[in-house]
PDB file of C-alpha atoms in Angstrom:
ATOM      1  CA  UNK A   7     141.259  70.995  70.759  1.00  0.00           C
ATOM      2  CA  UNK A   8     138.201  71.383  68.697  1.00  0.00           C
ATOM      3  CA  UNK A   9     135.207  72.812  70.430  1.00  0.00           C
ATOM      4  CA  UNK A  10     131.615  71.787  70.114  1.00  0.00           C
ATOM      5  CA  UNK A  11     130.213  72.278  66.694  1.00  0.00           C
ATOM      6  CA  UNK A  12     133.664  72.342  65.067  1.00  0.00           C
ATOM      7  CA  UNK A  13     135.073  69.919  62.601  1.00  0.00           C
ATOM      8  CA  UNK A  14     138.686  69.309  61.733  1.00  0.00           C
ATOM      9  CA  UNK A  15     139.822  72.220  63.872  1.00  0.00           C
ATOM     10  CA  UNK A  16     137.564  74.669  62.075  1.00  0.00           C
ATOM     11  CA  UNK A  17     134.600  76.298  63.721  1.00  0.00           C
ATOM     12  CA  UNK A  18     131.199  75.385  62.335  1.00  0.00           C
ATOM     13  CA  UNK A  19     129.742  78.051  60.034  1.00  0.00           C
ATOM     14  CA  UNK A  20     127.714  80.606  61.887  1.00  0.00           C
ATOM     15  CA  UNK A  21     124.001  80.440  61.243  1.00  0.00           C
ATOM     16  CA  UNK A  22     121.858  83.555  61.170  1.00  0.00           C
ATOM     17  CA  UNK A  23     119.686  83.141  64.232  1.00  0.00           C
ATOM     18  CA  UNK A  24     116.090  84.224  64.510  1.00  0.00           C
ATOM     19  CA  UNK A  25     114.843  86.580  67.170  1.00  0.00           C
ATOM     20  CA  UNK A  26     111.446  86.331  68.914  1.00  0.00           C
ATOM     21  CA  UNK A  27     109.804  88.803  66.522  1.00  0.00           C
ATOM     22  CA  UNK A  28     111.030  86.920  63.482  1.00  0.00           C
ATOM     23  CA  UNK A  29     109.802  83.616  64.914  1.00  0.00           C
ATOM     24  CA  UNK A  30     106.419  85.187  65.711  1.00  0.00           C
ATOM     25  CA  UNK A  31     106.171  86.638  62.194  1.00  0.00           C
ATOM     26  CA  UNK A  32     107.070  83.297  60.621  1.00  0.00           C
ATOM     27  CA  UNK A  33     104.428  81.541  62.721  1.00  0.00           C
ATOM     28  CA  UNK A  34     101.856  84.186  61.750  1.00  0.00           C
ATOM     29  CA  UNK A  35     102.637  83.886  58.063  1.00  0.00           C
ATOM     30  CA  UNK A  36     102.618  80.111  58.384  1.00  0.00           C
ATOM     31  CA  UNK A  37      99.107  80.213  59.855  1.00  0.00           C
ATOM     32  CA  UNK A  38      97.844  82.552  57.145  1.00  0.00           C
ATOM     33  CA  UNK A  39      99.581  80.420  54.542  1.00  0.00           C
ATOM     34  CA  UNK A  40      97.850  77.272  55.761  1.00  0.00           C
ATOM     35  CA  UNK A  41      94.517  79.093  55.467  1.00  0.00           C
ATOM     36  CA  UNK A  42      95.456  80.493  52.040  1.00  0.00           C
ATOM     37  CA  UNK A  43      96.380  77.110  50.608  1.00  0.00           C
ATOM     38  CA  UNK A  44      93.957  74.920  52.527  1.00  0.00           C
ATOM     39  CA  UNK A  45      90.737  76.968  52.628  1.00  0.00           C
ATOM     40  CA  UNK A  46      88.941  74.666  50.155  1.00  0.00           C
ATOM     41  CA  UNK A  47      89.210  71.928  52.785  1.00  0.00           C
ATOM     42  CA  UNK A  48      88.802  74.117  55.870  1.00  0.00           C
ATOM     43  CA  UNK A  49      85.623  76.055  55.001  1.00  0.00           C
ATOM     44  CA  UNK A  50      82.307  74.161  55.252  1.00  0.00           C
ATOM     45  CA  UNK A  51      80.093  74.107  52.129  1.00  0.00           C
ATOM     46  CA  UNK A  52      77.592  76.510  53.725  1.00  0.00           C
ATOM     47  CA  UNK A  53      80.177  79.150  54.718  1.00  0.00           C
ATOM     48  CA  UNK A  54      80.556  82.535  53.032  1.00  0.00           C
ATOM     49  CA  UNK A  55      84.089  81.605  51.987  1.00  0.00           C
ATOM     50  CA  UNK A  56      82.802  78.710  49.931  1.00  0.00           C
ATOM     51  CA  UNK A  57      80.162  80.978  48.407  1.00  0.00           C
ATOM     52  CA  UNK A  58      82.972  83.252  47.144  1.00  0.00           C
ATOM     53  CA  UNK A  59      85.242  80.468  45.940  1.00  0.00           C
ATOM     54  CA  UNK A  60      86.391  82.445  42.908  1.00  0.00           C
ATOM     55  CA  UNK A  61      87.265  85.557  44.919  1.00  0.00           C
ATOM     56  CA  UNK A  62      89.066  84.134  47.934  1.00  0.00           C
ATOM     57  CA  UNK A  63      92.361  83.183  46.211  1.00  0.00           C
ATOM     58  CA  UNK A  64      92.781  86.767  44.939  1.00  0.00           C
ATOM     59  CA  UNK A  65      92.226  88.205  48.387  1.00  0.00           C
ATOM     60  CA  UNK A  66      94.700  85.771  49.910  1.00  0.00           C
ATOM     61  CA  UNK A  67      97.257  86.562  47.214  1.00  0.00           C
ATOM     62  CA  UNK A  68      97.221  90.264  48.066  1.00  0.00           C
ATOM     63  CA  UNK A  69      97.484  89.538  51.767  1.00  0.00           C
ATOM     64  CA  UNK A  70     100.374  87.128  51.323  1.00  0.00           C
ATOM     65  CA  UNK A  71     102.470  89.729  49.525  1.00  0.00           C
ATOM     66  CA  UNK A  72     102.228  92.003  52.543  1.00  0.00           C
ATOM     67  CA  UNK A  73     102.946  89.236  55.024  1.00  0.00           C
ATOM     68  CA  UNK A  74     105.988  87.972  53.181  1.00  0.00           C
ATOM     69  CA  UNK A  75     107.320  91.531  53.120  1.00  0.00           C
ATOM     70  CA  UNK A  76     106.778  91.803  56.874  1.00  0.00           C
ATOM     71  CA  UNK A  77     108.617  88.553  57.504  1.00  0.00           C
ATOM     72  CA  UNK A  78     111.549  89.588  55.330  1.00  0.00           C
ATOM     73  CA  UNK A  79     111.851  92.882  57.206  1.00  0.00           C
ATOM     74  CA  UNK A  80     111.594  91.211  60.601  1.00  0.00           C
ATOM     75  CA  UNK A  81     114.181  88.581  59.757  1.00  0.00           C
ATOM     76  CA  UNK A  82     116.482  91.334  58.538  1.00  0.00           C
ATOM     77  CA  UNK A  83     116.152  93.129  61.872  1.00  0.00           C
ATOM     78  CA  UNK A  84     116.990  89.918  63.703  1.00  0.00           C
ATOM     79  CA  UNK A  85     120.319  89.073  62.183  1.00  0.00           C
ATOM     80  CA  UNK A  86     120.898  89.931  58.548  1.00  0.00           C
ATOM     81  CA  UNK A  87     123.814  92.337  58.496  1.00  0.00           C
ATOM     82  CA  UNK A  88     125.457  93.787  55.376  1.00  0.00           C
ATOM     83  CA  UNK A  89     127.501  90.631  54.757  1.00  0.00           C
ATOM     84  CA  UNK A  90     124.458  88.382  55.048  1.00  0.00           C
ATOM     85  CA  UNK A  91     122.452  90.678  52.778  1.00  0.00           C
ATOM     86  CA  UNK A  92     125.245  90.507  50.198  1.00  0.00           C
ATOM     87  CA  UNK A  93     125.220  86.699  50.299  1.00  0.00           C
ATOM     88  CA  UNK A  94     121.419  86.725  50.132  1.00  0.00           C
ATOM     89  CA  UNK A  95     121.570  88.837  46.977  1.00  0.00           C
ATOM     90  CA  UNK A  96     124.169  86.609  45.312  1.00  0.00           C
ATOM     91  CA  UNK A  97     122.287  83.396  46.069  1.00  0.00           C
ATOM     92  CA  UNK A  98     118.914  84.848  45.068  1.00  0.00           C
ATOM     93  CA  UNK A  99     120.354  86.106  41.778  1.00  0.00           C
ATOM     94  CA  UNK A 100     121.958  82.717  41.122  1.00  0.00           C
ATOM     95  CA  UNK A 101     118.733  80.863  41.892  1.00  0.00           C
ATOM     96  CA  UNK A 102     116.710  83.233  39.720  1.00  0.00           C
ATOM     97  CA  UNK A 103     119.161  82.730  36.857  1.00  0.00           C
ATOM     98  CA  UNK A 104     118.947  78.935  37.198  1.00  0.00           C
ATOM     99  CA  UNK A 105     115.156  78.801  36.975  1.00  0.00           C
ATOM    100  CA  UNK A 106     114.763  79.738  33.281  1.00  0.00           C
ATOM    101  CA  UNK A 107     117.217  76.992  32.285  1.00  0.00           C
ATOM    102  CA  UNK A 108     114.604  74.287  32.609  1.00  0.00           C
ATOM    103  CA  UNK A 109     111.347  76.239  32.425  1.00  0.00           C
ATOM    104  CA  UNK A 110     108.821  74.413  30.294  1.00  0.00           C
ATOM    105  CA  UNK A 111     110.895  71.229  30.062  1.00  0.00           C
ATOM    106  CA  UNK A 112     109.380  68.400  32.117  1.00  0.00           C
ATOM    107  CA  UNK A 113     109.961  69.997  35.493  1.00  0.00           C
ATOM    108  CA  UNK A 114     113.719  70.451  35.092  1.00  0.00           C
ATOM    109  CA  UNK A 115     114.310  73.248  37.601  1.00  0.00           C
ATOM    110  CA  UNK A 116     117.906  73.384  38.927  1.00  0.00           C
ATOM    111  CA  UNK A 117     117.093  76.218  41.344  1.00  0.00           C
ATOM    112  CA  UNK A 118     115.488  73.757  43.792  1.00  0.00           C
ATOM    113  CA  UNK A 119     118.793  71.990  44.401  1.00  0.00           C
ATOM    114  CA  UNK A 120     120.496  75.287  45.232  1.00  0.00           C
ATOM    115  CA  UNK A 121     117.697  76.194  47.649  1.00  0.00           C
ATOM    116  CA  UNK A 122     118.079  72.867  49.488  1.00  0.00           C
ATOM    117  CA  UNK A 123     121.822  73.301  49.981  1.00  0.00           C
ATOM    118  CA  UNK A 124     121.559  76.989  50.891  1.00  0.00           C
ATOM    119  CA  UNK A 125     118.868  76.350  53.479  1.00  0.00           C
ATOM    120  CA  UNK A 126     120.955  73.537  54.965  1.00  0.00           C
ATOM    121  CA  UNK A 127     124.051  75.697  55.409  1.00  0.00           C
ATOM    122  CA  UNK A 128     122.480  79.056  56.284  1.00  0.00           C
ATOM    123  CA  UNK A 129     119.573  77.999  58.455  1.00  0.00           C
ATOM    124  CA  UNK A 130     115.760  78.198  58.392  1.00  0.00           C
ATOM    125  CA  UNK A 131     115.345  81.978  58.801  1.00  0.00           C
ATOM    126  CA  UNK A 132     117.813  82.846  56.069  1.00  0.00           C
ATOM    127  CA  UNK A 133     116.353  80.021  54.024  1.00  0.00           C
ATOM    128  CA  UNK A 134     112.791  81.363  54.172  1.00  0.00           C
ATOM    129  CA  UNK A 135     113.912  84.818  53.092  1.00  0.00           C
ATOM    130  CA  UNK A 136     116.137  83.392  50.349  1.00  0.00           C
ATOM    131  CA  UNK A 137     113.427  81.129  48.965  1.00  0.00           C
ATOM    132  CA  UNK A 138     110.815  83.894  48.841  1.00  0.00           C
ATOM    133  CA  UNK A 139     113.211  86.457  47.343  1.00  0.00           C
ATOM    134  CA  UNK A 140     114.535  84.007  44.742  1.00  0.00           C
ATOM    135  CA  UNK A 141     111.049  83.179  43.528  1.00  0.00           C
ATOM    136  CA  UNK A 142     110.177  86.876  43.371  1.00  0.00           C
ATOM    137  CA  UNK A 143     113.328  87.671  41.370  1.00  0.00           C
ATOM    138  CA  UNK A 144     112.832  84.740  39.014  1.00  0.00           C
ATOM    139  CA  UNK A 145     109.215  85.793  38.388  1.00  0.00           C
ATOM    140  CA  UNK A 146     110.438  89.242  37.344  1.00  0.00           C
ATOM    141  CA  UNK A 147     113.139  87.669  35.188  1.00  0.00           C
ATOM    142  CA  UNK A 148     110.802  85.270  33.391  1.00  0.00           C
ATOM    143  CA  UNK A 149     107.743  87.525  33.220  1.00  0.00           C
ATOM    144  CA  UNK A 150     105.882  85.157  35.555  1.00  0.00           C
ATOM    145  CA  UNK A 151     104.235  87.831  37.705  1.00  0.00           C
ATOM    146  CA  UNK A 152     100.606  87.089  38.505  1.00  0.00           C
ATOM    147  CA  UNK A 153      98.204  86.162  41.295  1.00  0.00           C
ATOM    148  CA  UNK A 154     100.059  82.877  41.712  1.00  0.00           C
ATOM    149  CA  UNK A 155     103.366  84.580  42.586  1.00  0.00           C
ATOM    150  CA  UNK A 156     102.675  85.128  46.348  1.00  0.00           C
ATOM    151  CA  UNK A 157     101.817  81.453  46.656  1.00  0.00           C
ATOM    152  CA  UNK A 158     105.045  80.519  44.867  1.00  0.00           C
ATOM    153  CA  UNK A 159     107.043  82.810  47.154  1.00  0.00           C
ATOM    154  CA  UNK A 160     105.509  81.323  50.281  1.00  0.00           C
ATOM    155  CA  UNK A 161     105.855  77.731  49.079  1.00  0.00           C
ATOM    156  CA  UNK A 162     109.499  78.251  48.100  1.00  0.00           C
ATOM    157  CA  UNK A 163     110.162  79.965  51.434  1.00  0.00           C
ATOM    158  CA  UNK A 164     108.845  76.909  53.237  1.00  0.00           C
ATOM    159  CA  UNK A 165     110.802  74.629  50.876  1.00  0.00           C
ATOM    160  CA  UNK A 166     114.126  76.334  51.670  1.00  0.00           C
ATOM    161  CA  UNK A 167     113.328  76.790  55.367  1.00  0.00           C
ATOM    162  CA  UNK A 168     112.610  73.066  55.679  1.00  0.00           C
ATOM    163  CA  UNK A 169     116.148  72.230  54.550  1.00  0.00           C
ATOM    164  CA  UNK A 170     117.452  74.424  57.373  1.00  0.00           C
ATOM    165  CA  UNK A 171     115.403  72.485  59.916  1.00  0.00           C
ATOM    166  CA  UNK A 172     116.873  69.086  59.001  1.00  0.00           C
ATOM    167  CA  UNK A 173     118.806  67.377  61.838  1.00  0.00           C
ATOM    168  CA  UNK A 174     122.583  67.414  62.315  1.00  0.00           C
ATOM    169  CA  UNK A 175     123.605  70.695  60.664  1.00  0.00           C
ATOM    170  CA  UNK A 176     126.879  70.772  62.666  1.00  0.00           C
ATOM    171  CA  UNK A 177     127.652  67.058  62.842  1.00  0.00           C
ATOM    172  CA  UNK A 178     126.343  65.179  59.829  1.00  0.00           C
ATOM    173  CA  UNK A 179     128.663  65.300  56.825  1.00  0.00           C
ATOM    174  CA  UNK A 180     129.637  63.233  53.780  1.00  0.00           C
ATOM    175  CA  UNK A 181     127.409  60.609  52.213  1.00  0.00           C
ATOM    176  CA  UNK A 182     124.918  60.628  55.067  1.00  0.00           C
ATOM    177  CA  UNK A 183     124.273  64.325  54.695  1.00  0.00           C
ATOM    178  CA  UNK A 184     123.953  64.086  50.913  1.00  0.00           C
ATOM    179  CA  UNK A 185     121.468  61.218  51.263  1.00  0.00           C
ATOM    180  CA  UNK A 186     119.469  63.262  53.783  1.00  0.00           C
ATOM    181  CA  UNK A 187     119.389  66.315  51.536  1.00  0.00           C
ATOM    182  CA  UNK A 188     118.565  64.258  48.440  1.00  0.00           C
ATOM    183  CA  UNK A 189     115.687  62.533  50.240  1.00  0.00           C
ATOM    184  CA  UNK A 190     114.377  65.846  51.502  1.00  0.00           C
ATOM    185  CA  UNK A 191     114.692  67.411  48.064  1.00  0.00           C
ATOM    186  CA  UNK A 192     112.750  64.532  46.480  1.00  0.00           C
ATOM    187  CA  UNK A 193     109.830  64.726  48.928  1.00  0.00           C
ATOM    188  CA  UNK A 194     109.809  68.525  49.162  1.00  0.00           C
ATOM    189  CA  UNK A 195     109.710  68.851  45.368  1.00  0.00           C
ATOM    190  CA  UNK A 196     106.436  66.899  45.349  1.00  0.00           C
ATOM    191  CA  UNK A 197     105.153  68.924  48.324  1.00  0.00           C
ATOM    192  CA  UNK A 198     105.906  72.175  46.482  1.00  0.00           C
ATOM    193  CA  UNK A 199     104.040  70.971  43.418  1.00  0.00           C
ATOM    194  CA  UNK A 200     101.074  69.845  45.515  1.00  0.00           C
ATOM    195  CA  UNK A 201     100.865  73.218  47.252  1.00  0.00           C
ATOM    196  CA  UNK A 202     100.910  75.070  43.954  1.00  0.00           C
ATOM    197  CA  UNK A 203      98.219  72.751  42.627  1.00  0.00           C
ATOM    198  CA  UNK A 204      96.153  73.613  45.689  1.00  0.00           C
ATOM    199  CA  UNK A 205      96.618  77.326  45.043  1.00  0.00           C
ATOM    200  CA  UNK A 206      95.218  77.126  41.517  1.00  0.00           C
ATOM    201  CA  UNK A 207      92.796  74.240  41.866  1.00  0.00           C
ATOM    202  CA  UNK A 208      89.714  76.304  42.969  1.00  0.00           C
ATOM    203  CA  UNK A 209      89.854  78.092  39.612  1.00  0.00           C
ATOM    204  CA  UNK A 210      89.211  74.737  37.904  1.00  0.00           C
ATOM    205  CA  UNK A 211      85.631  74.464  39.155  1.00  0.00           C
ATOM    206  CA  UNK A 212      84.200  75.834  35.921  1.00  0.00           C
ATOM    207  CA  UNK A 213      86.660  74.124  33.575  1.00  0.00           C
ATOM    208  CA  UNK A 214      86.674  70.466  34.589  1.00  0.00           C
ATOM    209  CA  UNK A 215      83.652  69.252  36.486  1.00  0.00           C
ATOM    210  CA  UNK A 216      85.154  65.884  37.419  1.00  0.00           C
ATOM    211  CA  UNK A 217      88.407  67.113  38.984  1.00  0.00           C
ATOM    212  CA  UNK A 218      87.679  70.770  39.792  1.00  0.00           C
ATOM    213  CA  UNK A 219      86.791  72.246  43.159  1.00  0.00           C
ATOM    214  CA  UNK A 220      83.095  71.934  44.051  1.00  0.00           C
ATOM    215  CA  UNK A 221      82.093  74.488  46.700  1.00  0.00           C
ATOM    216  CA  UNK A 222      78.915  72.534  47.436  1.00  0.00           C
ATOM    217  CA  UNK A 223      80.677  69.218  48.037  1.00  0.00           C
ATOM    218  CA  UNK A 224      82.089  67.943  51.315  1.00  0.00           C
ATOM    219  CA  UNK A 225      85.739  67.555  52.255  1.00  0.00           C
ATOM    220  CA  UNK A 226      86.045  63.840  51.272  1.00  0.00           C
ATOM    221  CA  UNK A 227      84.609  64.484  47.823  1.00  0.00           C
ATOM    222  CA  UNK A 228      86.883  67.475  47.227  1.00  0.00           C
ATOM    223  CA  UNK A 229      89.916  65.539  48.452  1.00  0.00           C
ATOM    224  CA  UNK A 230      89.170  62.867  45.870  1.00  0.00           C
ATOM    225  CA  UNK A 231      88.760  65.525  43.177  1.00  0.00           C
ATOM    226  CA  UNK A 232      92.033  67.184  44.176  1.00  0.00           C
ATOM    227  CA  UNK A 233      93.922  63.879  44.130  1.00  0.00           C
ATOM    228  CA  UNK A 234      92.582  63.177  40.648  1.00  0.00           C
ATOM    229  CA  UNK A 235      93.557  66.689  39.545  1.00  0.00           C
ATOM    230  CA  UNK A 236      97.150  66.204  40.785  1.00  0.00           C
ATOM    231  CA  UNK A 237      97.459  62.790  39.138  1.00  0.00           C
ATOM    232  CA  UNK A 238      96.109  64.117  35.855  1.00  0.00           C
ATOM    233  CA  UNK A 239      98.079  67.340  35.636  1.00  0.00           C
ATOM    234  CA  UNK A 240     101.316  67.452  37.628  1.00  0.00           C
ATOM    235  CA  UNK A 241     102.754  64.119  38.731  1.00  0.00           C
ATOM    236  CA  UNK A 242     105.073  63.890  35.734  1.00  0.00           C
ATOM    237  CA  UNK A 243     106.233  67.476  36.200  1.00  0.00           C
ATOM    238  CA  UNK A 244     106.819  67.029  39.939  1.00  0.00           C
ATOM    239  CA  UNK A 245     108.723  63.785  39.321  1.00  0.00           C
ATOM    240  CA  UNK A 246     111.061  65.547  36.900  1.00  0.00           C
ATOM    241  CA  UNK A 247     111.707  68.318  39.427  1.00  0.00           C
ATOM    242  CA  UNK A 248     112.347  65.770  42.196  1.00  0.00           C
ATOM    243  CA  UNK A 249     114.741  63.656  40.114  1.00  0.00           C
ATOM    244  CA  UNK A 250     116.736  66.694  38.967  1.00  0.00           C
ATOM    245  CA  UNK A 251     117.013  67.893  42.568  1.00  0.00           C
ATOM    246  CA  UNK A 252     118.271  64.482  43.736  1.00  0.00           C
ATOM    247  CA  UNK A 253     120.789  64.091  40.907  1.00  0.00           C
ATOM    248  CA  UNK A 254     122.261  67.571  41.363  1.00  0.00           C
ATOM    249  CA  UNK A 255     122.390  67.177  45.151  1.00  0.00           C
ATOM    250  CA  UNK A 256     124.325  63.919  44.897  1.00  0.00           C
ATOM    251  CA  UNK A 257     126.705  65.055  42.150  1.00  0.00           C
ATOM    252  CA  UNK A 258     127.310  68.783  42.605  1.00  0.00           C
ATOM    253  CA  UNK A 259     126.240  68.904  46.233  1.00  0.00           C
ATOM    254  CA  UNK A 260     129.623  68.302  47.906  1.00  0.00           C
ATOM    255  CA  UNK A 261     131.354  71.115  46.016  1.00  0.00           C
ATOM    256  CA  UNK A 262     128.476  73.567  46.539  1.00  0.00           C
ATOM    257  CA  UNK A 263     128.215  72.722  50.236  1.00  0.00           C
ATOM    258  CA  UNK A 264     131.952  73.300  50.712  1.00  0.00           C
ATOM    259  CA  UNK A 265     131.751  76.628  48.880  1.00  0.00           C
ATOM    260  CA  UNK A 266     128.754  77.791  50.922  1.00  0.00           C
ATOM    261  CA  UNK A 267     130.363  76.783  54.218  1.00  0.00           C
ATOM    262  CA  UNK A 268     133.653  78.417  53.298  1.00  0.00           C
ATOM    263  CA  UNK A 269     131.898  81.649  52.329  1.00  0.00           C
ATOM    264  CA  UNK A 270     129.789  81.581  55.513  1.00  0.00           C
ATOM    265  CA  UNK A 271     132.846  80.956  57.695  1.00  0.00           C
ATOM    266  CA  UNK A 272     134.778  83.810  56.118  1.00  0.00           C
ATOM    267  CA  UNK A 273     131.798  86.151  56.290  1.00  0.00           C
ATOM    268  CA  UNK A 274     131.422  85.443  60.042  1.00  0.00           C
ATOM    269  CA  UNK A 275     127.869  86.788  60.104  1.00  0.00           C
ATOM    270  CA  UNK A 276     127.638  86.863  63.882  1.00  0.00           C
ATOM    271  CA  UNK A 277     130.959  88.583  64.439  1.00  0.00           C
ATOM    272  CA  UNK A 278     130.480  92.162  65.441  1.00  0.00           C
ATOM    273  CA  UNK A 279     133.146  94.832  65.057  1.00  0.00           C
ATOM    274  CA  UNK A 280     133.965  97.377  67.765  1.00  0.00           C
ATOM    275  CA  UNK A 281     136.592 100.061  67.945  1.00  0.00           C
ATOM    276  CA  UNK A 282     138.716 100.458  71.012  1.00  0.00           C
ATOM    277  CA  UNK A 283     141.221 103.160  71.771  1.00  0.00           C
ATOM    278  CA  UNK A 284     144.399 101.351  72.910  1.00  0.00           C
ATOM    279  CA  UNK A 285     146.791 103.398  74.956  1.00  0.00           C
ATOM    280  CA  UNK A 286     149.699 101.723  73.203  1.00  0.00           C
ATOM    281  CA  UNK A 287     148.652 102.962  69.806  1.00  0.00           C
ATOM    282  CA  UNK A 288     151.321 105.374  68.595  1.00  0.00           C
ATOM    283  CA  UNK A 289     148.832 107.987  67.384  1.00  0.00           C
ATOM    284  CA  UNK A 290     145.912 107.068  69.601  1.00  0.00           C
ATOM    285  CA  UNK A 291     143.802 105.844  66.636  1.00  0.00           C
ATOM    286  CA  UNK A 292     141.038 103.293  67.418  1.00  0.00           C
ATOM    287  CA  UNK A 293     141.792  99.695  66.540  1.00  0.00           C
ATOM    288  CA  UNK A 294     139.181  97.309  65.129  1.00  0.00           C
ATOM    289  CA  UNK A 295     138.748  94.089  67.088  1.00  0.00           C
ATOM    290  CA  UNK A 296     136.414  91.142  66.631  1.00  0.00           C
ATOM    291  CA  UNK A 297     134.229  89.965  69.435  1.00  0.00           C
TER     292      UNK A 297
END
């Protein structure tokens, strides 16, 4: 008889669970990330932050690199064993290799579809680490290292983690799951683009007076400027990314999901190995058993 969380007589793939320290680190980085992306709307016009509008993004970028490294280390301590690290490396390398395929071509970025499916199967903690590491590796591969990279790593970590937080990871399958993942991928692709616009938008204050950040203006005025900036610069790019993510999720998604779940089941991340000395062993050698 199948137990809870199993399907068709097979146990549901084990998900790398987060410990209290990893959850605390993710919450901390999330809070800093909200401040890093949203400071143009959080700081009043008379504050010192607004007075140093050109400097603040660089300071946040340096801080985010350290925080992402702390989160990756904490998540590793919580549940990423050698088998999980091996899968993390394979998926990050695959995602990094997919990114250059569509770079510079109307937002065609196949790596987003892989991040959605990986986060769904492997869970939010693994997903955050995978998203951040994949973006870091792809930046090295494409020569895209710069002050924007920490923001990309954090945004992609959230993007992949969000797929792991979607409902029904052990029950929902088939067309319903594909529709859920495709819908998430569509909306999250726009959210990723909006976040990256927000990261670079303060630099536009001296380049485009009508759509750039104005440190002396209030929140409503800057929101209107930011909306105009997004409409003028990135909607077409974000739409291309969203459509590619939906199409690949609906077409290649079933095969990739099966492969990820099969690999996760065989890896048995949460299965520890102990050695016991059985009296019946002819030579008294320890025997490996799963627990």
